GROMACS .gro file of C-alpha atoms in nm:
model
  389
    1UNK     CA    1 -11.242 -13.955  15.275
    2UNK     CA    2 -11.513 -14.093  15.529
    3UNK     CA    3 -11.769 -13.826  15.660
    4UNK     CA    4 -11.674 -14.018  15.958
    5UNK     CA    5 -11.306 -13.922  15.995
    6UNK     CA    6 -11.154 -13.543  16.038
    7UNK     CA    7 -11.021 -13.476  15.685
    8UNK     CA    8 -10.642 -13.400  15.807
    9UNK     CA    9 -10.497 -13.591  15.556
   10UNK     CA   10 -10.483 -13.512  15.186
   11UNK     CA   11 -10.541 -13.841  15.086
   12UNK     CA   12 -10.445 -14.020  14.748
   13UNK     CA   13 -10.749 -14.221  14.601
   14UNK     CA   14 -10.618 -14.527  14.609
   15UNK     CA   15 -10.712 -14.804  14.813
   16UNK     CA   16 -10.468 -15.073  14.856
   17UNK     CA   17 -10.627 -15.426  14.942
   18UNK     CA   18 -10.267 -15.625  15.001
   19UNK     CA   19  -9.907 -15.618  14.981
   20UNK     CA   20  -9.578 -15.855  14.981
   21UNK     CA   21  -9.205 -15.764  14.931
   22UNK     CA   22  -9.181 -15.404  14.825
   23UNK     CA   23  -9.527 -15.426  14.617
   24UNK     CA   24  -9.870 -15.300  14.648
   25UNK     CA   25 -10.194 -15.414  14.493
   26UNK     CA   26 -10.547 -15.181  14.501
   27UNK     CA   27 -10.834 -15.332  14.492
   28UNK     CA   28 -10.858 -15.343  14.081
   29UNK     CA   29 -10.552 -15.561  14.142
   30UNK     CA   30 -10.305 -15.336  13.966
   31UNK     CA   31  -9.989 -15.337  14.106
   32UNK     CA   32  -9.709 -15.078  14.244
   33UNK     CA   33  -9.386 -15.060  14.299
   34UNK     CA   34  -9.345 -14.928  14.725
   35UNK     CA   35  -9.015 -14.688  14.796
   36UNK     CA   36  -9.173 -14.554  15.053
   37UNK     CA   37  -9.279 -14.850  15.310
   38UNK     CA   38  -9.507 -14.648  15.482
   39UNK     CA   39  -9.338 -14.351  15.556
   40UNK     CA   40  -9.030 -14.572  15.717
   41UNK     CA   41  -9.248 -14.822  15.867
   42UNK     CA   42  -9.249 -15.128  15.674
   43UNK     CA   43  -8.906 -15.200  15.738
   44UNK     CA   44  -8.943 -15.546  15.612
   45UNK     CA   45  -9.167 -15.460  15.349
   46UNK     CA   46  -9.567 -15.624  15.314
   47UNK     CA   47  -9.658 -15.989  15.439
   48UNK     CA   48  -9.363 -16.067  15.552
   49UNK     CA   49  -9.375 -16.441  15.637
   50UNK     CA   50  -9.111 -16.405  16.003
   51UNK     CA   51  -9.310 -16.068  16.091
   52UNK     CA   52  -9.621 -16.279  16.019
   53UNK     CA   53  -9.532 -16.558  16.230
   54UNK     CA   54  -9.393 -16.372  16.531
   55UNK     CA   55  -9.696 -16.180  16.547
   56UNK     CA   56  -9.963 -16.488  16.532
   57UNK     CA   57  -9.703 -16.685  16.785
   58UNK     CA   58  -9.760 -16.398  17.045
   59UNK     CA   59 -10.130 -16.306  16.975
   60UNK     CA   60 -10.198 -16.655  17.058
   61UNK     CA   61  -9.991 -16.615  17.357
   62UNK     CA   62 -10.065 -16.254  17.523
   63UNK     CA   63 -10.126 -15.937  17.337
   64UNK     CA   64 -10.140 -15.669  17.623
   65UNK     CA   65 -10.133 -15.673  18.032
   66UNK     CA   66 -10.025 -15.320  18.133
   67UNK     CA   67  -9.660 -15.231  18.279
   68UNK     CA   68  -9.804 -15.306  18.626
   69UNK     CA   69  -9.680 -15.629  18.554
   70UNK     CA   70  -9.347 -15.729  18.395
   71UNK     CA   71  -9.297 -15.791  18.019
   72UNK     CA   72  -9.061 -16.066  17.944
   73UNK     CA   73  -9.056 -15.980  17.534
   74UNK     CA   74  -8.986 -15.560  17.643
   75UNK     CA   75  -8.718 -15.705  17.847
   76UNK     CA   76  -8.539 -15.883  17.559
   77UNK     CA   77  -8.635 -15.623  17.314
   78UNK     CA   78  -8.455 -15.367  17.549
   79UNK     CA   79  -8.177 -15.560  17.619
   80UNK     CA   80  -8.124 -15.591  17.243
   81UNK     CA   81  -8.178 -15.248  17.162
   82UNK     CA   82  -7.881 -15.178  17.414
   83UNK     CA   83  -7.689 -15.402  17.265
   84UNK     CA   84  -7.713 -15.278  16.912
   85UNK     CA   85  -7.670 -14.924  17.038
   86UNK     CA   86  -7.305 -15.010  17.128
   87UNK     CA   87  -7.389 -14.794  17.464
   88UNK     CA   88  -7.249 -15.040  17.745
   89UNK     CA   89  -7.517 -14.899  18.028
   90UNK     CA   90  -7.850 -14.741  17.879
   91UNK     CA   91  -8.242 -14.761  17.985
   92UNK     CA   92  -8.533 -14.797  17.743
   93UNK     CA   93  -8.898 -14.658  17.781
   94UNK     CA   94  -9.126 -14.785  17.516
   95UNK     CA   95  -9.415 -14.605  17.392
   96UNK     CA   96  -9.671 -14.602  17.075
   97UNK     CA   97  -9.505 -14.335  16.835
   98UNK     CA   98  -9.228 -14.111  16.746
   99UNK     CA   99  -9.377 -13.833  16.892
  100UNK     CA  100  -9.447 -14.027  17.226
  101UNK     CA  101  -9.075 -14.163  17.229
  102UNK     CA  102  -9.002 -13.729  17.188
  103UNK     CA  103  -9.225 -13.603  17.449
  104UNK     CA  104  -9.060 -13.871  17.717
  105UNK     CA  105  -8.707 -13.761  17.585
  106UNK     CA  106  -8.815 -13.336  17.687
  107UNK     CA  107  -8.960 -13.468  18.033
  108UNK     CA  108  -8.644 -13.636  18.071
  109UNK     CA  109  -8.452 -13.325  17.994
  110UNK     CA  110  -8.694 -13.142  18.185
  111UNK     CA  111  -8.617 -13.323  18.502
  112UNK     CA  112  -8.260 -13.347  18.398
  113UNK     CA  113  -8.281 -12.921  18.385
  114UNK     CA  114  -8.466 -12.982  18.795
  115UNK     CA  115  -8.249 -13.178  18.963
  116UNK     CA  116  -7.952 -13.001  18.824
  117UNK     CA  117  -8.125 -12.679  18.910
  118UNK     CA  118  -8.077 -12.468  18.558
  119UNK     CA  119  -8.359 -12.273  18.572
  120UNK     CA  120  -8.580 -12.134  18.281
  121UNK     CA  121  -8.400 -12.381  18.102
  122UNK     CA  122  -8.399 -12.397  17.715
  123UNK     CA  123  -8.350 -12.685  17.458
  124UNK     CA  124  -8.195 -12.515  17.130
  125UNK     CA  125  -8.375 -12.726  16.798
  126UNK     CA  126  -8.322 -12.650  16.462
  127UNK     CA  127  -8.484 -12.487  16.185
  128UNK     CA  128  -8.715 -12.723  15.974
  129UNK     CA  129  -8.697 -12.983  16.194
  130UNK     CA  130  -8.998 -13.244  16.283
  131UNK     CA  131  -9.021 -13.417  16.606
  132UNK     CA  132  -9.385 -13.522  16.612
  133UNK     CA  133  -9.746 -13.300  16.599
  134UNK     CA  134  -9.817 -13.341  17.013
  135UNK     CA  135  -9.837 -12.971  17.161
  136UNK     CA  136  -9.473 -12.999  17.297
  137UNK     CA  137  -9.319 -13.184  17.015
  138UNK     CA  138  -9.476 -12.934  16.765
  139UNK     CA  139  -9.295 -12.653  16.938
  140UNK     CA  140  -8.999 -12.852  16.904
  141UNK     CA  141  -9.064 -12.856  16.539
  142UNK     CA  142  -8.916 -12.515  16.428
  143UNK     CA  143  -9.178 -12.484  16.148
  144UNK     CA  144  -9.399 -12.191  16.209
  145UNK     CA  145  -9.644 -12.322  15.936
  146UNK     CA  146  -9.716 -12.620  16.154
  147UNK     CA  147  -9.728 -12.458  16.457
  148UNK     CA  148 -10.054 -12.194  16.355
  149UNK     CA  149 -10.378 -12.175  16.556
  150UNK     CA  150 -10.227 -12.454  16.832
  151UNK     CA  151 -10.093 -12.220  17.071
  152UNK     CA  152  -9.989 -12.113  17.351
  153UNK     CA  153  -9.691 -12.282  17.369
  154UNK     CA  154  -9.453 -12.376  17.606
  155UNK     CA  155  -9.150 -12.095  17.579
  156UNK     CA  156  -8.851 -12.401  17.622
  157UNK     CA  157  -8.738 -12.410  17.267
  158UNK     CA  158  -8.550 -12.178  17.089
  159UNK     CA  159  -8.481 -12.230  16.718
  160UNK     CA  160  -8.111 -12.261  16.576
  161UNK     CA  161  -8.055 -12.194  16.176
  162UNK     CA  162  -7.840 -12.444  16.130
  163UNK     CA  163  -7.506 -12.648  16.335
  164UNK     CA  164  -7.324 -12.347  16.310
  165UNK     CA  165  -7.551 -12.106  16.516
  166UNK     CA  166  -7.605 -12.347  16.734
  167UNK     CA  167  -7.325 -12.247  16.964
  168UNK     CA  168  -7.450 -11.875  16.892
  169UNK     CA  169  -7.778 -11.974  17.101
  170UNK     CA  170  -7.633 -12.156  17.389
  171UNK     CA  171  -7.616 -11.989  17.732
  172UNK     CA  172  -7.627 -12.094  18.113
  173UNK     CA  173  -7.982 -12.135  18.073
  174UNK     CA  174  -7.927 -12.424  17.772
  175UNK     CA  175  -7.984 -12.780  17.892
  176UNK     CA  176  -8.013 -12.923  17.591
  177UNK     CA  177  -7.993 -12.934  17.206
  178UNK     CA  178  -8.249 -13.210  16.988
  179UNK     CA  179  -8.198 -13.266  16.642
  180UNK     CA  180  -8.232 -13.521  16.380
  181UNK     CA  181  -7.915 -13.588  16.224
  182UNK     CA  182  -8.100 -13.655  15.869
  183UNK     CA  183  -8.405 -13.397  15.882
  184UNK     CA  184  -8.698 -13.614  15.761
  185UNK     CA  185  -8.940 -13.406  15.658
  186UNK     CA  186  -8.695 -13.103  15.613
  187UNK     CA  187  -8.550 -13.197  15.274
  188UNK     CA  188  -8.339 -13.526  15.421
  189UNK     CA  189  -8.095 -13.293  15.489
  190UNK     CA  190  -7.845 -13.514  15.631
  191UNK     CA  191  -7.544 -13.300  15.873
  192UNK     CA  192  -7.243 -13.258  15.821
  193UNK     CA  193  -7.054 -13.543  15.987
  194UNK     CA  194  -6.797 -13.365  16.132
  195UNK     CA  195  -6.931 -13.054  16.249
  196UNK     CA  196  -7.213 -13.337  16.426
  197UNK     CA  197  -6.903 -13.434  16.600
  198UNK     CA  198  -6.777 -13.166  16.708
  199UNK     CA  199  -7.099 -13.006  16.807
  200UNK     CA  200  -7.078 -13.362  17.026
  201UNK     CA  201  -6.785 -13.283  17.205
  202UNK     CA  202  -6.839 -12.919  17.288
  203UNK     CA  203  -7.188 -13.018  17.425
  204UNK     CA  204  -7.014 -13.306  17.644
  205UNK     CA  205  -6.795 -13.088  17.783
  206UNK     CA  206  -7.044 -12.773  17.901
  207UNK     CA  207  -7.285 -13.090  18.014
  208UNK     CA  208  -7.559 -13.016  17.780
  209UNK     CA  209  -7.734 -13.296  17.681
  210UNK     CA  210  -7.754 -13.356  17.292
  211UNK     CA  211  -8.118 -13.581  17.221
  212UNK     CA  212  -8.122 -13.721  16.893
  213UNK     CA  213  -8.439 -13.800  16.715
  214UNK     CA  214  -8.387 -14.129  16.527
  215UNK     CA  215  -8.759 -14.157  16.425
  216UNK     CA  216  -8.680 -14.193  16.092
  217UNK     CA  217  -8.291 -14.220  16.054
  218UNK     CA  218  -8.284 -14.544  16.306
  219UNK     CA  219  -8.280 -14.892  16.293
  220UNK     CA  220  -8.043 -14.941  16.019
  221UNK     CA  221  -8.213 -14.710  15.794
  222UNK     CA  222  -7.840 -14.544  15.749
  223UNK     CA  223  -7.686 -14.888  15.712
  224UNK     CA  224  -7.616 -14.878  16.084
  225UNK     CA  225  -7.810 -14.922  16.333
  226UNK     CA  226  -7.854 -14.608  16.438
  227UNK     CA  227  -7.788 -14.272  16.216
  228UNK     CA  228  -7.557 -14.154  16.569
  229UNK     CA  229  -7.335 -14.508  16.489
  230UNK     CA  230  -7.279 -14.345  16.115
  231UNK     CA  231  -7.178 -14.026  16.260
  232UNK     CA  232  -7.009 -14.202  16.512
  233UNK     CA  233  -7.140 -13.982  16.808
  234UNK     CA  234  -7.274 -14.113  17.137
  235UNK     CA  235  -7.581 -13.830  17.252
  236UNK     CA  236  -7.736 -13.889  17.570
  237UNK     CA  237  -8.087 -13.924  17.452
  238UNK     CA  238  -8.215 -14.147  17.139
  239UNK     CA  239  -8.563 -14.179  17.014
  240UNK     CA  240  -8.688 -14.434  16.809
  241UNK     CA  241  -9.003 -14.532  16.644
  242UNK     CA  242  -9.118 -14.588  16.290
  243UNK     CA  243  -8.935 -14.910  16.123
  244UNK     CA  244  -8.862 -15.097  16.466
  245UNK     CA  245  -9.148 -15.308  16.472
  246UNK     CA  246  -9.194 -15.369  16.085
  247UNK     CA  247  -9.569 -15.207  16.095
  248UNK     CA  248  -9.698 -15.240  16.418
  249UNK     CA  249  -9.730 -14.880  16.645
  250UNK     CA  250  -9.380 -14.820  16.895
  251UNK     CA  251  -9.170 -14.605  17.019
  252UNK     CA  252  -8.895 -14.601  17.265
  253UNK     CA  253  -8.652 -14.282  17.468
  254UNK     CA  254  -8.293 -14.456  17.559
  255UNK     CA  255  -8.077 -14.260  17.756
  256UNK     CA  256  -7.750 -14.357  17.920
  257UNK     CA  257  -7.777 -14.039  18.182
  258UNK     CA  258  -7.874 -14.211  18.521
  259UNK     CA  259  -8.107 -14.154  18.859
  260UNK     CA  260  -8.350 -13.897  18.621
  261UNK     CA  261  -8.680 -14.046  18.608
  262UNK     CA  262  -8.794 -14.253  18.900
  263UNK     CA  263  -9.093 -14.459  19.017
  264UNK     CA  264  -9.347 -14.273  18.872
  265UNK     CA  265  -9.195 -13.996  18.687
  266UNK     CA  266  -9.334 -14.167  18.397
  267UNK     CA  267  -9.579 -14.422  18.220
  268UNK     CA  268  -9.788 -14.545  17.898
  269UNK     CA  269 -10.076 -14.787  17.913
  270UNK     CA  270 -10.017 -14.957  17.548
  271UNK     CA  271  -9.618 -14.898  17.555
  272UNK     CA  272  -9.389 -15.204  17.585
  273UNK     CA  273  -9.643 -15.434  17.543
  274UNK     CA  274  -9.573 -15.796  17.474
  275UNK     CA  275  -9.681 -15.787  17.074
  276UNK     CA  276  -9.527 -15.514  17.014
  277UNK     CA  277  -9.220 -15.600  17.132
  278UNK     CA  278  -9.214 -15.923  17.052
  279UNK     CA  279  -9.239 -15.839  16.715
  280UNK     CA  280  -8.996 -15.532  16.762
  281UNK     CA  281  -8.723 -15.805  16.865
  282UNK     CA  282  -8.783 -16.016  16.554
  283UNK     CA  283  -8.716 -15.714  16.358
  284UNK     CA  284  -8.399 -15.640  16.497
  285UNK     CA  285  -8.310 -16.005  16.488
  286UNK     CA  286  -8.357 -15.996  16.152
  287UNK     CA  287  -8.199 -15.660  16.046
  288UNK     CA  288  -7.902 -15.726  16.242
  289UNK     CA  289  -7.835 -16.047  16.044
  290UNK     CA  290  -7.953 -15.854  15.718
  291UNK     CA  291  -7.607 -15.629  15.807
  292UNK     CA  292  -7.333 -15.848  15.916
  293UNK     CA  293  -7.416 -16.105  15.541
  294UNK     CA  294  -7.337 -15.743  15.440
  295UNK     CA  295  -7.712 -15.776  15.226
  296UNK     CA  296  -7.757 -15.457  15.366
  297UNK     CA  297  -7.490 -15.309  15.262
  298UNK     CA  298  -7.501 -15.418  14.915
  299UNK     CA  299  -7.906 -15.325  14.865
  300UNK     CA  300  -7.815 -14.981  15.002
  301UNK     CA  301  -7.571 -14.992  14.729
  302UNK     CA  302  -7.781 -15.062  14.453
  303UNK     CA  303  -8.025 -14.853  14.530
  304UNK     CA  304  -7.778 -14.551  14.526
  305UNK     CA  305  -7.637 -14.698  14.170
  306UNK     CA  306  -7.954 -14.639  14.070
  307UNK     CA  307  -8.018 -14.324  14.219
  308UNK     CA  308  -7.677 -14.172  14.052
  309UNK     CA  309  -7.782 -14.334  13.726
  310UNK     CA  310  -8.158 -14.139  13.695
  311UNK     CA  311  -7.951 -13.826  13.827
  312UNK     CA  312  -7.705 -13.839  13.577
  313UNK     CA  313  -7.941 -13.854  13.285
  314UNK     CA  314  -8.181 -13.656  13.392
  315UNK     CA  315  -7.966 -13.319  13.537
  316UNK     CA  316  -8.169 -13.055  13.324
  317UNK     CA  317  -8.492 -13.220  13.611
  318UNK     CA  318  -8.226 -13.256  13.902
  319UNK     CA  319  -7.989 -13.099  14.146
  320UNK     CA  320  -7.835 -13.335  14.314
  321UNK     CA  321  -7.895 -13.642  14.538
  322UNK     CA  322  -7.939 -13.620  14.905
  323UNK     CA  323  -7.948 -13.798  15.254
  324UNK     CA  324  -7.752 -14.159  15.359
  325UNK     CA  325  -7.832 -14.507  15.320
  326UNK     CA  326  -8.167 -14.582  15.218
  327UNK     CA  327  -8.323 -14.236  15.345
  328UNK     CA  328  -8.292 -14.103  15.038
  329UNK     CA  329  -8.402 -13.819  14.828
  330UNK     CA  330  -8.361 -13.616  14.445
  331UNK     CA  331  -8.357 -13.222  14.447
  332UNK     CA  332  -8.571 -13.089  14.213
  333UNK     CA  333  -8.438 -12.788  14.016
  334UNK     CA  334  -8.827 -12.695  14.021
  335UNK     CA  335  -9.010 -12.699  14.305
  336UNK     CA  336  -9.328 -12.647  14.130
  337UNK     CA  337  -9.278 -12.974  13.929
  338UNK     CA  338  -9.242 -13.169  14.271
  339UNK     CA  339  -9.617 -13.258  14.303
  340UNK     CA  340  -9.655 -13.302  13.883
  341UNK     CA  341  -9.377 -13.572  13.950
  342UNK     CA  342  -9.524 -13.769  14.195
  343UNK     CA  343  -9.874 -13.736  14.032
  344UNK     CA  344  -9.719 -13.926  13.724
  345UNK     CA  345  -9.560 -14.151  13.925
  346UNK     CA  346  -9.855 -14.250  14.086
  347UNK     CA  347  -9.967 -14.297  13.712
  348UNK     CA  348  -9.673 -14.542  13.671
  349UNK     CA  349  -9.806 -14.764  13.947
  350UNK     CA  350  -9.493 -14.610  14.224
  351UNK     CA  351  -9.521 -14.465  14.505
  352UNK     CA  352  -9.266 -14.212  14.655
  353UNK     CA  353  -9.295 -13.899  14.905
  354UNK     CA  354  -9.161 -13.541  14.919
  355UNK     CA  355  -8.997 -13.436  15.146
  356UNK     CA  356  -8.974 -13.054  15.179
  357UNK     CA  357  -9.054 -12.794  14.880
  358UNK     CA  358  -8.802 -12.960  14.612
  359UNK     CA  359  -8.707 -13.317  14.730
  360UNK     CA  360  -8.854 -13.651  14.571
  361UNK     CA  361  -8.788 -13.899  14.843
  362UNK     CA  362  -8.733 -14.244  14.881
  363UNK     CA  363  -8.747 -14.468  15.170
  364UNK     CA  364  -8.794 -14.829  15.056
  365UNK     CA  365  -8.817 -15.170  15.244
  366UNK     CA  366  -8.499 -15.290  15.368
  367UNK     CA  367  -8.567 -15.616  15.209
  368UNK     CA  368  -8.659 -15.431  14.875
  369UNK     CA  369  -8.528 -15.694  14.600
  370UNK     CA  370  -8.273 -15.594  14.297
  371UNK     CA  371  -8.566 -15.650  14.070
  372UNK     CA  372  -8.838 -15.441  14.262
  373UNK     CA  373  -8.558 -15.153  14.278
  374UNK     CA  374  -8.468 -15.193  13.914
  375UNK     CA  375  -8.850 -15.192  13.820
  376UNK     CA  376  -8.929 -14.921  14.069
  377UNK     CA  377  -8.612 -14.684  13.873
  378UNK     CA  378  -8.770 -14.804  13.522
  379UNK     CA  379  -9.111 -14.658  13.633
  380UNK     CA  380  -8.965 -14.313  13.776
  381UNK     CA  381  -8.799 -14.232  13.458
  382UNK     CA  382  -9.130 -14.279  13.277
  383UNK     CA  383  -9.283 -14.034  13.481
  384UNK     CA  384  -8.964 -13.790  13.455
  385UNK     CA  385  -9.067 -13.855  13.025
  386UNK     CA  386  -9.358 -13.740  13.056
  387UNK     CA  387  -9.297 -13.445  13.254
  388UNK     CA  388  -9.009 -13.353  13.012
  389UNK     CA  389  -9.269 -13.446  12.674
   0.00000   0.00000   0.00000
């Protein structure tokens, strides 16, 4: 770590000096298998040669001019978004981050909660959920362990245990309920579908807003475009962020709900600018294609073969498998041996994440190739062998 950075991150020493496809190199040249593209980012992987091009065509163009001016690439990238939402009639604000594309969606509900005039209103979150590290956000996040030595807090949020008790917390004073319908960093604990649609329809018909965080779980990460098209659900509020520009910082609130914010309810400086969404659009352009030659479809599926495969001979190490699509994950029947396992993976040249106290997790590339999953599976169950002696 760099005396000139805050150390907040525990940091692997490892320095990576390129990338392409799903692998990694560090600057000894050794290479790694990636199933974790940066936390969700990389949707299309490292140096990919479309991403590439789109962003040198617009750097040469225009690379920022503020939103006091229009933005011809947000524009499209909006109108696509829309589009692949299935929504007939939505609005987009684009941002920098998840936790930017969050904070937008509680103003919205906040002046949602004023103009309908509920006051002391509440937004009902659930327990172990993550919806970014910003003050508001964090309180949003119903883990106490994050939350230490940043308050005071606003008092909005009140924390649900699970689907279930949801309905126990609402009252006249509930305007809305924000969840992630796969909980990221909460075990990729993916709901159940059909209690996510009823939940849905009960909140529909008290006019409580439901605000889905789709950080993570969006832009075909599920195998659908969004993680609400898998569970078939239309909320009023979607975030997005992390894979929908391939690597480049973005964010974006859509909501369908009309006449809430107004002429300067809201802004960003950097949000929506013309790289970034330029780049955003080439991503969907090419994901979108990725799903209908059902390549998608059939990656998602061979990753999961693979998945079931280490499960099954390894069930004295594992649970069970978790989560949807390629937001993936293996429960541990140790929790303690969660860190020991990704130590020795690390020591196989792969890289995956936890997620949780228990859960190995995998998010690869969408792109990942049959050959780079195959290797990557070959490397885990070395490290599981050497765990097991």
């Amino acid at each position: 770590m760099s005396k000139y950075l805050f150390p907040i991150y525990k940091q692997v020493n490892i320095e990576f000096k390129k990338g392409k496809g799903s692998k990694l190199y560090d600057k000894y040249k050794n290479e790694y298998i990636d199933f974790t593209s940066g936390i969700g980012v990389n949707s299309l992987g490292h140096g990919n040669k479309s991403l590439i091009k789109a962003i040198n065509k617009q750097a040469n163009k225009l690379i920022h001019i503020s939103n006091i001016y229009p933005v011809e690439a947000q524009k499209k990238c909006a109108k696509k978004l829309v589009q692949l939402s299935t929504y007939k009639n939505m609005n987009c604000f684009f941002c920098n981050s998840g936790a930017e594309a969050n904070e937008a969606a509680i103003k919205f509900v906040r002046k949602y909660a004023y103009l309908k005039k509920i006051k002391n209103h509440k937004i009902i979150t659930i327990n172990n959920s993550f919806h970014g590290r910003t003050l508001t956000t964090l309180k949003a996040t119903a883990q106490e362990d994050k939350q230490k030595g940043f308050g005071p807090f606003t008092d909005e949020f009140i924390y649900a245990k699970d689907i279930e008790d949801i309905k126990n917390k609402i009252d006249k004073s509930t305007v809305a309920v924000m969840l992630e319908l796969i909980q990221g960093e909460g075990g990729i604990n993916a709901f159940d579908k059909k209690k996510i649609q009823i939940l849905a329809k009960e909140l529909k018909k008290k006019k409580i807003l439901l605000v889905i965080d789709e950080v993570q779980s969006g832009v075909y990460r599920t195998g659908k475009f969004l993680a609400s098209n898998y569970y078939e659900i239309k909320p009023d509020v979607i975030t997005l962020a992390k894979g929908l520009a391939g690597g480049l910082p973005i964010g974006v609130m859509m909501s369908d709900v009309k006449d809430i914010f107004i002429l300067g309810n809201h802004g960003t400086t950097f949000g929506g600018n013309p790289l970034c969404t330029s780049v955003a659009l080439e991503v969907l352009n090419i994901l979108q294609e990725q799903e209908k030659s059902k390549k998608l479809e059939n990656r998602i599926l061979y990753f999961q073969k693979n998945l079931d495969k280490c499960l099954k001979e390894n069930k004295e190490f594992f649970v069970s498998k978790v989560g949807i699509g390629l937001m993936l994950g293996l429960k541990l029947k140790n929790e303690e041996d969660l860190g020991i396992l990704i130590e020795k993976c690390l020591d196989e040249k792969l890289l995956v994440l936890r997620s949780g106290k228990d859960i190995v997790r995998f998010l690869p590339s969408l792109n990942i190739s049959k050959k780079e999953i195959k290797e990557g599976f070959s490397k885990l169950q070395k490290a599981i062998n050497k765990i097991k002696g």
